[in-house]
Amino acid sequence: MAVAELAAALVRPEAGPVTAVGSAVIDRTPPAVRDFAVRNFGTADKLVLQLGILVLLAFLAMAIGVLALRHRRMGSAAVLVLGLVGAVAAAGRPEGVPADALPSVVGAAVGVAVLYLLVGRLVPGPRPAASAVERDKGADGGFDRRGFVVAATATTAASAGAGLLGRRLTSSVQAGASASRRALVLPAPRSAAPARPPGADLRIRGLSPFITPNKDFYRVDTALVVPRVDAGTWRLRIHGRGVARPVTIGLRDLLHREVIERDITLACVSNEVGGPLVGNARWLGVRLADLLRDAGVRPPSKGGPADQIVARSVDGMTIGTPVEAVMDGRDAMLAFGMNGEPLPFEHGFPVRMVVPGLYGYVSACKWIEDIELTTFAAYDAYWVRRSWAQQAPVKTESRIDTPRPFASPKPGIVPVAGVAWAQHRGISRVEVRVDGGKWHTARLAAADTRDTWRQWVWEWAATSGRHTLEVRATDGTGATQTGARAGTVPSGATGWHSVVVDVP
Ligand SMILES: Nc1nc2c(c(=O)[nH]1)N[C@H]1C(S)=C(S)[C@@H](COP(=O)(O)O)O[C@H]1N2
Ligand SMILES: [Mo]
């Protein structure tokens, strides 16, 4: 394993067997299981997966060791099969290339050699050992105990050495990307974000801040190894149906275009009612529509032949977005700045897409490197092939942040507060009710734009006992959030968020 990881450092970190098999598992995980993992492990889901693979491998290694004592050939064959699994998983990823199979193949070859080395000390080989005196004669015919301990210790030390060396190599390869991020000076926007009204942040204890700091911003992606792209060599290609003038553009060129700055709330389709997978940031970037227009693209409403943009990332993710939505005048962006700093690697450095009003899986491609114009009829993107909806506008949602579930606030006035969002439609009203009673209109924080979430608060005169608080929002079109419960698959959860509290 260590040799395979070392070899992966030379090929690329994503080609390591554990990462490759983990990624293959992610790609094949049914939506229900994915949701279970996200719900129970959150961002730690990837760690849980990798630890699971390592534990499984440890058991397999023990079994193979025992098997090899009797049938050395079968033991070796089993090691080779494991290597094959890693190789197929690595080369078979969407962005996989044949060379990605190498680390697993090299690792398996070394694994077989080590197996022979170790098992050779435990069972008398076909030929007599060099010196019978050095043999520790046991009842079971004798094995070279000292030789085994020496070989096992040497194997362990060599593994640790190879593993450490692999780490070193990987981080030195990634140093270039980190340096390019540190060196990136964000330009001032030609079009600054509309002034945020002073009352947009109610600053209530327990309420999510209006702007989500980068370190607290939720992260959802399939990347077991966060791609570290060097901004200096990054290129974005725009091509496909109806692209009169295909372009390939680097970050320098992007920074020199008309830069805009916008507050936009991003939400994940996997967010449960009341869940944490939503955040609001100030993005800096360029209008995607401008770039598309320069490339000669026309939206379907103007006779363009393509109705879908497929964005591809360096890690093989594909995300399909309606061309019409990107070009209808909303601030669909190619963003390189997030809350005043270059995009963090976890959030897509150097460039990602952000489209107000659409769930992340149909709009917010991180580590983007390719934009292809095509049709929804001709191509299903990654999540669409996994039973999620082809098109997914954000549903009107609201969440109670405080009080927390099962809190015990004192009787008297208790501020019930939270956030509500309906990106690109805006929020016009939020209502709260207690124990299924009548709806009370909450006080809304000042509206920033219709692309951002909106805080709200309602002063509750709490009385002793167990109470259920519920919230619902009405969007800018006058439509009220439905109380009908639906799961996240295929196009986002619905229902009213409720919180039970015990007032002493
Ligand atoms: N390359 C890539 N981009 C991606 C994803 C991914 O898995 N890979 N996940 C998408 C999903 S499902 C969401 S909700 C958003 C989340 O963006 P964030 O992690 O910056 O919050 O990114 C989107 N962009
Ligand atoms: Mo998502």
Short mmCIF file of C-alpha atoms and ligand atoms in Angstrom, two decimals:
data_model
loop_
_atom_site.label_atom_id
_atom_site.label_comp_id
_atom_site.label_asym_id
_atom_site.label_seq_id
_atom_site.Cartn_x
_atom_site.Cartn_y
_atom_site.Cartn_z
CA MET A 1 0.00 0.00 0.00
CA ALA A 2 2.76 2.40 0.94
CA VAL A 3 4.64 1.75 -2.29
CA ALA A 4 1.43 2.28 -4.24
CA GLU A 5 0.86 5.60 -2.49
CA LEU A 6 4.47 6.57 -3.20
CA ALA A 7 4.00 5.70 -6.85
CA ALA A 8 0.76 7.71 -6.84
CA ALA A 9 2.66 10.74 -5.63
CA LEU A 10 4.72 10.46 -8.81
CA VAL A 11 1.69 9.91 -11.08
CA ARG A 12 -0.89 11.98 -9.22
CA PRO A 13 -2.35 11.72 -5.70
CA GLU A 14 -5.85 10.81 -6.95
CA ALA A 15 -4.44 7.63 -8.51
CA GLY A 16 -3.54 6.08 -5.13
CA PRO A 17 -5.48 2.85 -4.55
CA VAL A 18 -7.37 3.97 -1.44
CA THR A 19 -8.44 7.23 -3.05
CA ALA A 20 -9.25 5.52 -6.33
CA VAL A 21 -11.37 2.79 -4.77
CA GLY A 22 -13.02 5.36 -2.48
CA SER A 23 -13.88 7.54 -5.47
CA ALA A 24 -15.24 4.56 -7.37
CA VAL A 25 -17.44 3.74 -4.37
CA ILE A 26 -18.68 7.35 -4.24
CA ASP A 27 -19.50 7.28 -7.95
CA ARG A 28 -21.59 4.14 -7.45
CA THR A 29 -23.27 5.05 -4.17
CA PRO A 30 -27.08 5.05 -4.48
CA PRO A 31 -28.63 8.45 -3.64
CA ALA A 32 -30.24 7.12 -0.46
CA VAL A 33 -26.89 5.89 0.88
CA ARG A 34 -25.18 9.13 -0.13
CA ASP A 35 -27.82 11.08 1.75
CA PHE A 36 -27.45 8.81 4.76
CA ALA A 37 -23.69 9.38 4.77
CA VAL A 38 -23.96 13.14 4.34
CA ARG A 39 -26.62 13.30 7.05
CA ASN A 40 -24.76 11.20 9.61
CA PHE A 41 -21.13 11.99 8.94
CA GLY A 42 -21.42 15.40 7.31
CA THR A 43 -18.11 16.54 5.91
CA ALA A 44 -16.42 13.62 7.74
CA ASP A 45 -18.16 11.21 5.36
CA LYS A 46 -14.99 10.96 3.26
CA LEU A 47 -12.81 10.16 6.25
CA VAL A 48 -15.26 7.47 7.34
CA LEU A 49 -15.16 5.96 3.84
CA GLN A 50 -11.37 5.91 3.70
CA LEU A 51 -11.04 4.44 7.20
CA GLY A 52 -13.58 1.80 6.21
CA ILE A 53 -11.48 0.86 3.18
CA LEU A 54 -8.33 0.63 5.31
CA VAL A 55 -10.01 -1.57 7.92
CA LEU A 56 -11.36 -3.84 5.20
CA LEU A 57 -7.90 -4.04 3.65
CA ALA A 58 -6.36 -4.94 7.01
CA PHE A 59 -8.77 -7.86 7.37
CA LEU A 60 -8.17 -8.95 3.78
CA ALA A 61 -4.40 -8.79 4.36
CA MET A 62 -4.70 -11.05 7.40
CA ALA A 63 -6.84 -13.51 5.49
CA ILE A 64 -4.42 -13.49 2.58
CA GLY A 65 -1.51 -14.04 4.96
CA VAL A 66 -3.18 -17.09 6.47
CA LEU A 67 -4.12 -18.39 3.02
CA ALA A 68 -0.57 -17.90 1.76
CA LEU A 69 0.84 -20.10 4.53
CA ARG A 70 -0.79 -23.07 2.79
CA HIS A 71 -1.19 -21.91 -0.77
CA ARG A 72 1.41 -19.35 -1.66
CA ARG A 73 0.23 -19.04 -5.24
CA MET A 74 -3.34 -18.36 -4.19
CA GLY A 75 -2.16 -15.77 -1.67
CA SER A 76 -0.18 -14.00 -4.38
CA ALA A 77 -3.11 -14.21 -6.73
CA ALA A 78 -5.33 -12.57 -4.10
CA VAL A 79 -2.84 -9.69 -3.72
CA LEU A 80 -2.80 -9.25 -7.49
CA VAL A 81 -6.62 -9.20 -7.58
CA LEU A 82 -6.60 -6.41 -4.98
CA GLY A 83 -4.11 -4.54 -7.11
CA LEU A 84 -6.34 -5.05 -10.11
CA VAL A 85 -9.31 -3.60 -8.22
CA GLY A 86 -7.23 -0.49 -7.42
CA ALA A 87 -5.97 -0.23 -11.00
CA VAL A 88 -9.43 -0.55 -12.57
CA ALA A 89 -10.89 1.93 -10.08
CA ALA A 90 -8.15 4.48 -10.77
CA ALA A 91 -8.13 4.23 -14.55
CA GLY A 92 -11.91 3.94 -14.73
CA ARG A 93 -12.71 7.29 -13.09
CA PRO A 94 -14.31 9.87 -15.38
CA GLU A 95 -11.03 11.79 -15.59
CA GLY A 96 -8.90 8.62 -15.35
CA VAL A 97 -6.05 7.87 -17.76
CA PRO A 98 -4.31 4.50 -18.24
CA ALA A 99 -1.25 5.70 -16.26
CA ASP A 100 -3.48 5.98 -13.18
CA ALA A 101 -3.43 2.17 -12.99
CA LEU A 102 0.33 2.13 -12.41
CA PRO A 103 0.43 2.83 -8.66
CA SER A 104 -1.87 -0.11 -7.89
CA VAL A 105 0.03 -2.41 -10.25
CA VAL A 106 3.40 -1.48 -8.76
CA GLY A 107 1.95 -1.80 -5.25
CA ALA A 108 0.55 -5.26 -5.98
CA ALA A 109 3.87 -6.45 -7.42
CA VAL A 110 5.70 -5.29 -4.32
CA GLY A 111 2.92 -6.83 -2.22
CA VAL A 112 3.52 -10.25 -3.77
CA ALA A 113 7.27 -9.94 -3.17
CA VAL A 114 6.69 -9.01 0.47
CA LEU A 115 4.25 -11.88 0.88
CA TYR A 116 6.87 -14.34 -0.40
CA LEU A 117 9.52 -12.78 1.81
CA LEU A 118 7.42 -13.05 4.96
CA VAL A 119 5.69 -16.35 4.35
CA GLY A 120 9.05 -17.84 3.36
CA ARG A 121 10.20 -17.34 6.96
CA LEU A 122 7.12 -18.99 8.40
CA VAL A 123 6.99 -22.22 6.43
CA PRO A 124 9.85 -24.42 5.34
CA GLY A 125 10.52 -23.56 1.74
CA PRO A 126 10.81 -26.08 -1.07
CA ARG A 127 14.58 -25.98 -0.65
CA PRO A 128 16.26 -26.66 2.74
CA ALA A 129 17.16 -23.51 4.63
CA ALA A 130 20.78 -22.41 4.48
CA SER A 131 21.51 -23.24 8.04
CA ALA A 132 19.52 -25.58 10.19
CA VAL A 133 21.17 -24.11 13.28
CA GLU A 134 19.51 -20.77 12.70
CA ARG A 135 16.16 -22.46 12.79
CA ASP A 136 13.94 -22.21 15.76
CA LYS A 137 12.72 -25.79 15.89
CA GLY A 138 9.11 -25.91 16.93
CA ALA A 139 6.59 -28.68 17.13
CA ASP A 140 5.11 -27.61 13.79
CA GLY A 141 8.19 -28.48 11.83
CA GLY A 142 10.07 -25.28 12.62
CA PHE A 143 10.12 -21.79 11.22
CA ASP A 144 12.64 -19.04 11.06
CA ARG A 145 11.20 -16.88 13.84
CA ARG A 146 14.08 -14.47 13.99
CA GLY A 147 14.16 -14.17 10.22
CA PHE A 148 10.43 -13.45 10.20
CA VAL A 149 10.67 -10.75 12.86
CA VAL A 150 13.58 -9.11 11.03
CA ALA A 151 11.77 -9.24 7.68
CA ALA A 152 8.49 -7.98 9.16
CA THR A 153 10.26 -5.13 10.94
CA ALA A 154 12.14 -4.20 7.80
CA THR A 155 8.87 -4.27 5.82
CA THR A 156 7.18 -2.02 8.35
CA ALA A 157 10.08 0.43 8.32
CA ALA A 158 10.24 0.44 4.53
CA SER A 159 6.47 1.02 4.37
CA ALA A 160 6.66 3.94 6.76
CA GLY A 161 9.56 5.35 4.75
CA ALA A 162 7.74 4.98 1.44
CA GLY A 163 4.59 6.50 2.92
CA LEU A 164 6.45 9.51 4.30
CA LEU A 165 8.34 10.02 1.07
CA GLY A 166 5.04 9.88 -0.82
CA ARG A 167 3.57 12.57 1.43
CA ARG A 168 6.62 14.75 0.91
CA LEU A 169 6.49 14.40 -2.85
CA THR A 170 2.77 15.16 -2.98
CA SER A 171 3.09 18.26 -0.87
CA SER A 172 6.03 19.54 -2.91
CA VAL A 173 4.03 19.01 -6.10
CA GLN A 174 1.14 20.91 -4.50
CA ALA A 175 3.41 23.69 -3.29
CA GLY A 176 3.17 25.31 -6.72
CA ALA A 177 -0.61 25.54 -6.46
CA SER A 178 -0.42 26.97 -2.93
CA ALA A 179 2.15 29.53 -4.03
CA SER A 180 -0.03 30.54 -6.99
CA ARG A 181 -2.93 31.09 -4.61
CA ARG A 182 -0.84 33.18 -2.21
CA ALA A 183 0.46 35.24 -5.12
CA LEU A 184 -3.00 35.96 -6.51
CA VAL A 185 -3.94 39.61 -6.07
CA LEU A 186 -7.69 40.03 -6.44
CA PRO A 187 -8.68 42.94 -8.70
CA ALA A 188 -11.08 45.64 -7.54
CA PRO A 189 -14.54 45.05 -8.99
CA ARG A 190 -15.74 47.32 -11.80
CA SER A 191 -19.22 46.66 -10.48
CA ALA A 192 -19.20 46.41 -6.69
CA ALA A 193 -21.85 44.50 -4.75
CA PRO A 194 -24.92 46.66 -4.02
CA ALA A 195 -24.44 48.33 -0.64
CA ARG A 196 -25.61 45.94 2.04
CA PRO A 197 -28.32 47.63 4.15
CA PRO A 198 -27.20 48.08 7.76
CA GLY A 199 -30.05 45.96 9.11
CA ALA A 200 -29.28 42.89 6.98
CA ASP A 201 -27.61 41.21 9.93
CA LEU A 202 -29.80 41.07 13.03
CA ARG A 203 -26.86 39.88 15.13
CA ILE A 204 -28.90 37.63 17.36
CA ARG A 205 -27.06 35.05 19.42
CA GLY A 206 -27.45 31.61 17.85
CA LEU A 207 -28.53 33.04 14.47
CA SER A 208 -26.33 32.30 11.43
CA PRO A 209 -24.37 35.42 10.48
CA PHE A 210 -25.52 37.09 7.26
CA ILE A 211 -22.18 36.32 5.59
CA THR A 212 -20.89 32.80 6.19
CA PRO A 213 -17.14 32.91 6.89
CA ASN A 214 -15.16 30.71 4.49
CA LYS A 215 -14.03 28.41 7.28
CA ASP A 216 -17.68 27.71 8.20
CA PHE A 217 -19.00 27.46 4.64
CA TYR A 218 -20.45 24.01 3.99
CA ARG A 219 -18.53 21.80 1.59
CA VAL A 220 -20.12 19.17 -0.63
CA ASP A 221 -18.22 17.38 -3.38
CA THR A 222 -17.07 13.95 -4.48
CA ALA A 223 -13.35 14.76 -4.24
CA LEU A 224 -11.47 12.50 -1.80
CA VAL A 225 -8.34 14.50 -2.54
CA VAL A 226 -9.06 18.23 -2.84
CA PRO A 227 -7.77 19.20 -6.30
CA ARG A 228 -4.92 21.68 -6.07
CA VAL A 229 -4.79 23.48 -9.35
CA ASP A 230 -1.93 25.83 -10.18
CA ALA A 231 -3.49 29.17 -11.16
CA GLY A 232 -0.59 29.81 -13.52
CA THR A 233 -1.35 26.84 -15.74
CA TRP A 234 -5.15 26.84 -15.29
CA ARG A 235 -7.16 27.20 -18.51
CA LEU A 236 -10.87 27.24 -19.23
CA ARG A 237 -12.13 26.09 -22.59
CA ILE A 238 -15.53 27.13 -23.96
CA HIS A 239 -16.78 25.15 -26.92
CA GLY A 240 -19.66 23.09 -28.31
CA ARG A 241 -22.94 23.62 -30.11
CA GLY A 242 -23.54 27.13 -31.31
CA VAL A 243 -20.18 28.41 -30.06
CA ALA A 244 -19.19 30.53 -33.04
CA ARG A 245 -15.78 31.42 -31.59
CA PRO A 246 -14.49 28.75 -29.17
CA VAL A 247 -12.13 30.20 -26.57
CA THR A 248 -9.49 29.04 -24.15
CA ILE A 249 -8.87 31.53 -21.41
CA GLY A 250 -6.39 31.70 -18.50
CA LEU A 251 -6.78 33.37 -15.13
CA ARG A 252 -4.81 36.50 -16.17
CA ASP A 253 -7.29 37.17 -18.98
CA LEU A 254 -10.20 36.56 -16.65
CA LEU A 255 -8.87 39.03 -14.08
CA HIS A 256 -8.61 41.67 -16.81
CA ARG A 257 -12.23 41.36 -17.87
CA GLU A 258 -15.04 43.35 -16.29
CA VAL A 259 -14.99 42.09 -12.71
CA ILE A 260 -18.18 42.02 -10.65
CA GLU A 261 -18.80 41.41 -6.97
CA ARG A 262 -22.07 39.92 -5.68
CA ASP A 263 -23.58 38.45 -2.54
CA ILE A 264 -25.10 35.10 -3.46
CA THR A 265 -26.51 32.35 -1.25
CA LEU A 266 -25.51 28.85 -2.32
CA ALA A 267 -27.58 25.82 -1.31
CA CYS A 268 -27.18 22.08 -1.72
CA VAL A 269 -30.02 19.92 -3.00
CA SER A 270 -29.06 17.36 -0.34
CA ASN A 271 -29.95 19.78 2.42
CA GLU A 272 -32.66 18.35 4.65
CA VAL A 273 -35.37 20.65 5.93
CA GLY A 274 -33.59 22.61 8.68
CA GLY A 275 -30.18 21.35 7.52
CA PRO A 276 -26.81 23.11 7.38
CA LEU A 277 -25.91 22.79 3.67
CA VAL A 278 -26.50 26.42 2.75
CA GLY A 279 -24.25 29.46 3.01
CA ASN A 280 -24.02 33.06 1.89
CA ALA A 281 -20.82 34.59 0.53
CA ARG A 282 -19.56 37.64 -1.32
CA TRP A 283 -18.24 36.38 -4.65
CA LEU A 284 -15.81 38.14 -6.97
CA GLY A 285 -15.57 37.13 -10.60
CA VAL A 286 -16.85 37.76 -14.10
CA ARG A 287 -20.26 37.36 -15.69
CA LEU A 288 -20.42 34.03 -17.46
CA ALA A 289 -22.99 35.47 -19.87
CA ASP A 290 -20.43 38.05 -21.09
CA LEU A 291 -17.93 35.33 -21.90
CA LEU A 292 -20.55 33.23 -23.65
CA ARG A 293 -21.76 36.20 -25.70
CA ASP A 294 -18.17 36.95 -26.74
CA ALA A 295 -17.89 33.33 -27.86
CA GLY A 296 -20.96 33.86 -30.05
CA VAL A 297 -23.41 31.90 -27.91
CA ARG A 298 -27.11 32.74 -28.10
CA PRO A 299 -29.63 31.46 -25.55
CA PRO A 300 -32.47 29.22 -26.79
CA SER A 301 -34.91 32.17 -26.53
CA LYS A 302 -32.77 33.97 -29.14
CA GLY A 303 -32.57 30.93 -31.38
CA GLY A 304 -29.42 29.35 -29.97
CA PRO A 305 -29.11 25.58 -30.63
CA ALA A 306 -27.85 24.64 -27.14
CA ASP A 307 -30.02 24.65 -24.02
CA GLN A 308 -27.50 23.12 -21.61
CA ILE A 309 -24.07 24.19 -20.42
CA VAL A 310 -22.02 21.28 -19.17
CA ALA A 311 -19.25 22.42 -16.87
CA ARG A 312 -16.40 19.96 -16.27
CA SER A 313 -13.97 20.10 -13.40
CA VAL A 314 -10.39 18.89 -13.23
CA ASP A 315 -11.63 15.93 -11.15
CA GLY A 316 -14.14 14.81 -13.75
CA MET A 317 -17.32 16.20 -12.20
CA THR A 318 -19.93 17.29 -14.74
CA ILE A 319 -22.59 19.86 -13.92
CA GLY A 320 -25.39 20.79 -16.31
CA THR A 321 -26.96 24.26 -16.20
CA PRO A 322 -29.68 25.78 -18.41
CA VAL A 323 -28.13 28.24 -20.89
CA GLU A 324 -31.26 30.36 -20.53
CA ALA A 325 -30.72 30.79 -16.77
CA VAL A 326 -27.10 31.79 -17.23
CA MET A 327 -27.98 34.37 -19.92
CA ASP A 328 -31.28 35.75 -18.59
CA GLY A 329 -29.66 38.70 -16.88
CA ARG A 330 -29.02 37.19 -13.45
CA ASP A 331 -25.48 37.37 -12.08
CA ALA A 332 -24.26 33.91 -13.10
CA MET A 333 -20.56 34.10 -12.35
CA LEU A 334 -17.21 32.50 -12.89
CA ALA A 335 -15.91 33.33 -9.43
CA PHE A 336 -12.29 33.53 -8.26
CA GLY A 337 -12.85 35.42 -5.01
CA MET A 338 -14.88 34.42 -1.95
CA ASN A 339 -15.38 36.79 0.97
CA GLY A 340 -12.35 38.90 0.12
CA GLU A 341 -9.83 36.14 -0.54
CA PRO A 342 -8.99 33.89 -3.48
CA LEU A 343 -11.30 30.86 -3.50
CA PRO A 344 -10.15 28.35 -0.90
CA PHE A 345 -8.96 25.07 -2.50
CA GLU A 346 -11.96 23.29 -0.92
CA HIS A 347 -14.32 25.71 -2.66
CA GLY A 348 -12.87 25.41 -6.14
CA PHE A 349 -9.62 27.39 -6.55
CA PRO A 350 -8.84 28.92 -8.92
CA VAL A 351 -12.27 29.34 -10.54
CA ARG A 352 -15.78 28.02 -9.98
CA MET A 353 -19.26 28.73 -11.20
CA VAL A 354 -22.00 30.33 -9.09
CA VAL A 355 -25.53 30.84 -10.44
CA PRO A 356 -28.14 32.52 -8.22
CA GLY A 357 -31.30 30.47 -7.84
CA LEU A 358 -30.02 27.00 -8.77
CA TYR A 359 -28.87 24.23 -6.46
CA GLY A 360 -25.11 23.65 -6.41
CA TYR A 361 -25.19 20.34 -8.27
CA VAL A 362 -26.72 22.03 -11.34
CA SER A 363 -24.72 25.25 -11.26
CA ALA A 364 -21.74 25.62 -8.97
CA CYS A 365 -18.93 23.62 -10.63
CA LYS A 366 -15.71 23.91 -8.59
CA TRP A 367 -12.22 23.55 -10.14
CA ILE A 368 -13.88 24.20 -13.49
CA GLU A 369 -11.80 23.69 -16.63
CA ASP A 370 -14.24 23.15 -19.47
CA ILE A 371 -17.61 24.50 -20.56
CA GLU A 372 -19.39 22.67 -23.32
CA LEU A 373 -22.62 23.86 -24.91
CA THR A 374 -24.97 21.01 -25.65
CA THR A 375 -28.58 20.02 -25.06
CA PHE A 376 -30.39 18.40 -22.15
CA ALA A 377 -31.58 15.76 -24.60
CA ALA A 378 -28.04 14.88 -25.62
CA TYR A 379 -26.27 14.74 -22.28
CA ASP A 380 -26.96 13.83 -18.63
CA ALA A 381 -24.50 15.24 -16.10
CA TYR A 382 -23.01 13.30 -13.16
CA TRP A 383 -25.87 13.61 -10.64
CA VAL A 384 -28.58 13.35 -13.28
CA ARG A 385 -27.24 9.89 -14.12
CA ARG A 386 -27.70 9.12 -10.43
CA SER A 387 -31.43 9.85 -10.35
CA TRP A 388 -31.35 13.56 -9.46
CA ALA A 389 -33.39 16.03 -11.51
CA GLN A 390 -31.97 17.47 -14.72
CA GLN A 391 -33.05 20.98 -13.74
CA ALA A 392 -33.30 22.14 -10.15
CA PRO A 393 -34.20 25.69 -9.15
CA VAL A 394 -33.79 26.30 -5.41
CA LYS A 395 -37.00 25.74 -3.46
CA THR A 396 -38.26 28.32 -0.98
CA GLU A 397 -36.99 27.28 2.42
CA SER A 398 -36.72 28.58 5.94
CA ARG A 399 -34.85 27.40 9.01
CA ILE A 400 -35.06 28.05 12.73
CA ASP A 401 -31.54 28.64 14.06
CA THR A 402 -32.48 29.57 17.60
CA PRO A 403 -33.70 28.19 19.93
CA ARG A 404 -31.91 24.90 19.18
CA PRO A 405 -33.88 21.63 19.25
CA PHE A 406 -34.65 20.55 22.84
CA ALA A 407 -33.31 23.80 24.28
CA SER A 408 -34.96 24.95 27.50
CA PRO A 409 -35.37 28.72 27.26
CA LYS A 410 -36.81 30.48 30.30
CA PRO A 411 -40.48 31.48 30.23
CA GLY A 412 -40.99 35.01 28.93
CA ILE A 413 -39.88 36.67 25.73
CA VAL A 414 -37.74 34.30 23.63
CA PRO A 415 -36.43 35.46 20.25
CA VAL A 416 -37.15 32.76 17.66
CA ALA A 417 -34.84 33.52 14.75
CA GLY A 418 -33.44 31.99 11.61
CA VAL A 419 -32.86 32.39 7.90
CA ALA A 420 -35.08 31.99 4.84
CA TRP A 421 -34.02 31.70 1.22
CA ALA A 422 -35.54 31.62 -2.26
CA GLN A 423 -32.62 32.74 -4.41
CA HIS A 424 -33.45 35.02 -7.32
CA ARG A 425 -37.05 35.35 -6.14
CA GLY A 426 -36.32 36.86 -2.74
CA ILE A 427 -38.19 36.47 0.55
CA SER A 428 -41.26 38.63 1.22
CA ARG A 429 -42.64 37.11 4.42
CA VAL A 430 -41.74 34.63 7.16
CA GLU A 431 -44.26 33.23 9.62
CA VAL A 432 -43.90 31.25 12.81
CA ARG A 433 -46.44 29.23 14.74
CA VAL A 434 -46.44 27.47 18.06
CA ASP A 435 -48.05 24.06 18.64
CA GLY A 436 -49.92 24.21 15.34
CA GLY A 437 -51.69 27.47 16.30
CA LYS A 438 -52.11 30.54 14.15
CA TRP A 439 -49.26 31.89 12.08
CA HIS A 440 -47.46 34.99 13.36
CA THR A 441 -45.56 37.25 10.98
CA ALA A 442 -41.88 37.48 11.85
CA ARG A 443 -39.81 40.64 11.52
CA LEU A 444 -37.57 40.43 8.46
CA ALA A 445 -34.02 41.74 8.41
CA ALA A 446 -33.37 44.39 5.75
CA ALA A 447 -33.23 42.77 2.32
CA ASP A 448 -29.81 42.62 0.68
CA THR A 449 -30.71 41.29 -2.78
CA ARG A 450 -33.15 38.67 -3.96
CA ASP A 451 -30.18 36.34 -4.48
CA THR A 452 -29.32 36.20 -0.79
CA TRP A 453 -30.98 34.63 2.19
CA ARG A 454 -32.82 36.80 4.67
CA GLN A 455 -32.71 36.68 8.44
CA TRP A 456 -35.91 36.92 10.48
CA VAL A 457 -36.93 37.04 14.13
CA TRP A 458 -40.17 36.63 16.06
CA GLU A 459 -40.50 37.46 19.72
CA TRP A 460 -42.23 34.58 21.39
CA ALA A 461 -43.95 34.91 24.78
CA ALA A 462 -42.91 31.46 25.95
CA THR A 463 -44.91 29.62 28.60
CA SER A 464 -43.89 26.55 30.58
CA GLY A 465 -44.18 23.21 28.88
CA ARG A 466 -43.06 21.40 25.73
CA HIS A 467 -43.71 23.39 22.55
CA THR A 468 -43.25 22.88 18.84
CA LEU A 469 -42.12 25.88 16.81
CA GLU A 470 -42.64 25.85 13.05
CA VAL A 471 -41.59 28.26 10.31
CA ARG A 472 -42.61 28.91 6.72
CA ALA A 473 -41.54 31.52 4.19
CA THR A 474 -43.18 33.27 1.27
CA ASP A 475 -41.02 34.19 -1.71
CA GLY A 476 -40.95 37.34 -3.82
CA THR A 477 -43.53 35.96 -6.24
CA GLY A 478 -46.03 35.54 -3.37
CA ALA A 479 -45.77 31.74 -3.27
CA THR A 480 -45.68 30.27 0.23
CA GLN A 481 -43.35 27.41 1.08
CA THR A 482 -45.23 24.12 0.97
CA GLY A 483 -45.79 22.15 4.16
CA ALA A 484 -45.87 18.88 2.21
CA ARG A 485 -42.88 16.81 3.23
CA ALA A 486 -40.60 15.53 0.49
CA GLY A 487 -37.12 14.02 0.63
CA THR A 488 -34.05 15.53 -1.01
CA VAL A 489 -34.08 13.24 -4.07
CA PRO A 490 -34.69 14.19 -6.87
CA SER A 491 -34.96 17.99 -6.63
CA GLY A 492 -34.69 19.19 -3.04
CA ALA A 493 -36.52 18.63 0.26
CA THR A 494 -39.75 20.40 1.16
CA GLY A 495 -41.74 20.80 4.36
CA TRP A 496 -41.70 23.19 7.32
CA HIS A 497 -38.81 23.14 9.72
CA SER A 498 -39.93 22.50 13.27
CA VAL A 499 -38.09 22.67 16.56
CA VAL A 500 -39.28 21.22 19.86
CA VAL A 501 -38.30 23.07 23.03
CA ASP A 502 -38.95 22.48 26.73
CA VAL A 503 -39.70 25.64 28.67
CA PRO A 504 -39.17 24.94 32.38
N1 LIG B 1 -15.99 19.76 -9.10
C1 LIG B 1 -17.08 19.69 -8.31
N2 LIG B 1 -17.87 20.77 -8.19
C2 LIG B 1 -18.97 20.73 -7.40
C3 LIG B 1 -19.30 19.55 -6.71
C4 LIG B 1 -18.45 18.41 -6.85
O1 LIG B 1 -18.68 17.34 -6.29
N3 LIG B 1 -17.34 18.53 -7.66
N4 LIG B 1 -20.42 19.53 -5.91
C5 LIG B 1 -21.47 20.51 -6.19
C6 LIG B 1 -22.45 20.57 -5.13
S1 LIG B 1 -23.49 19.25 -4.98
C7 LIG B 1 -22.60 21.68 -4.35
S2 LIG B 1 -23.91 21.82 -3.31
C8 LIG B 1 -21.63 22.79 -4.39
C9 LIG B 1 -21.06 23.03 -3.02
O2 LIG B 1 -20.09 24.02 -3.06
P1 LIG B 1 -19.19 24.27 -1.77
O3 LIG B 1 -18.55 22.97 -1.40
O4 LIG B 1 -18.22 25.33 -2.13
O5 LIG B 1 -20.14 24.74 -0.68
O6 LIG B 1 -20.56 22.52 -5.26
C10 LIG B 1 -20.92 21.89 -6.47
N5 LIG B 1 -19.75 21.83 -7.29
MO MO B 2 -25.08 19.81 -3.52
#
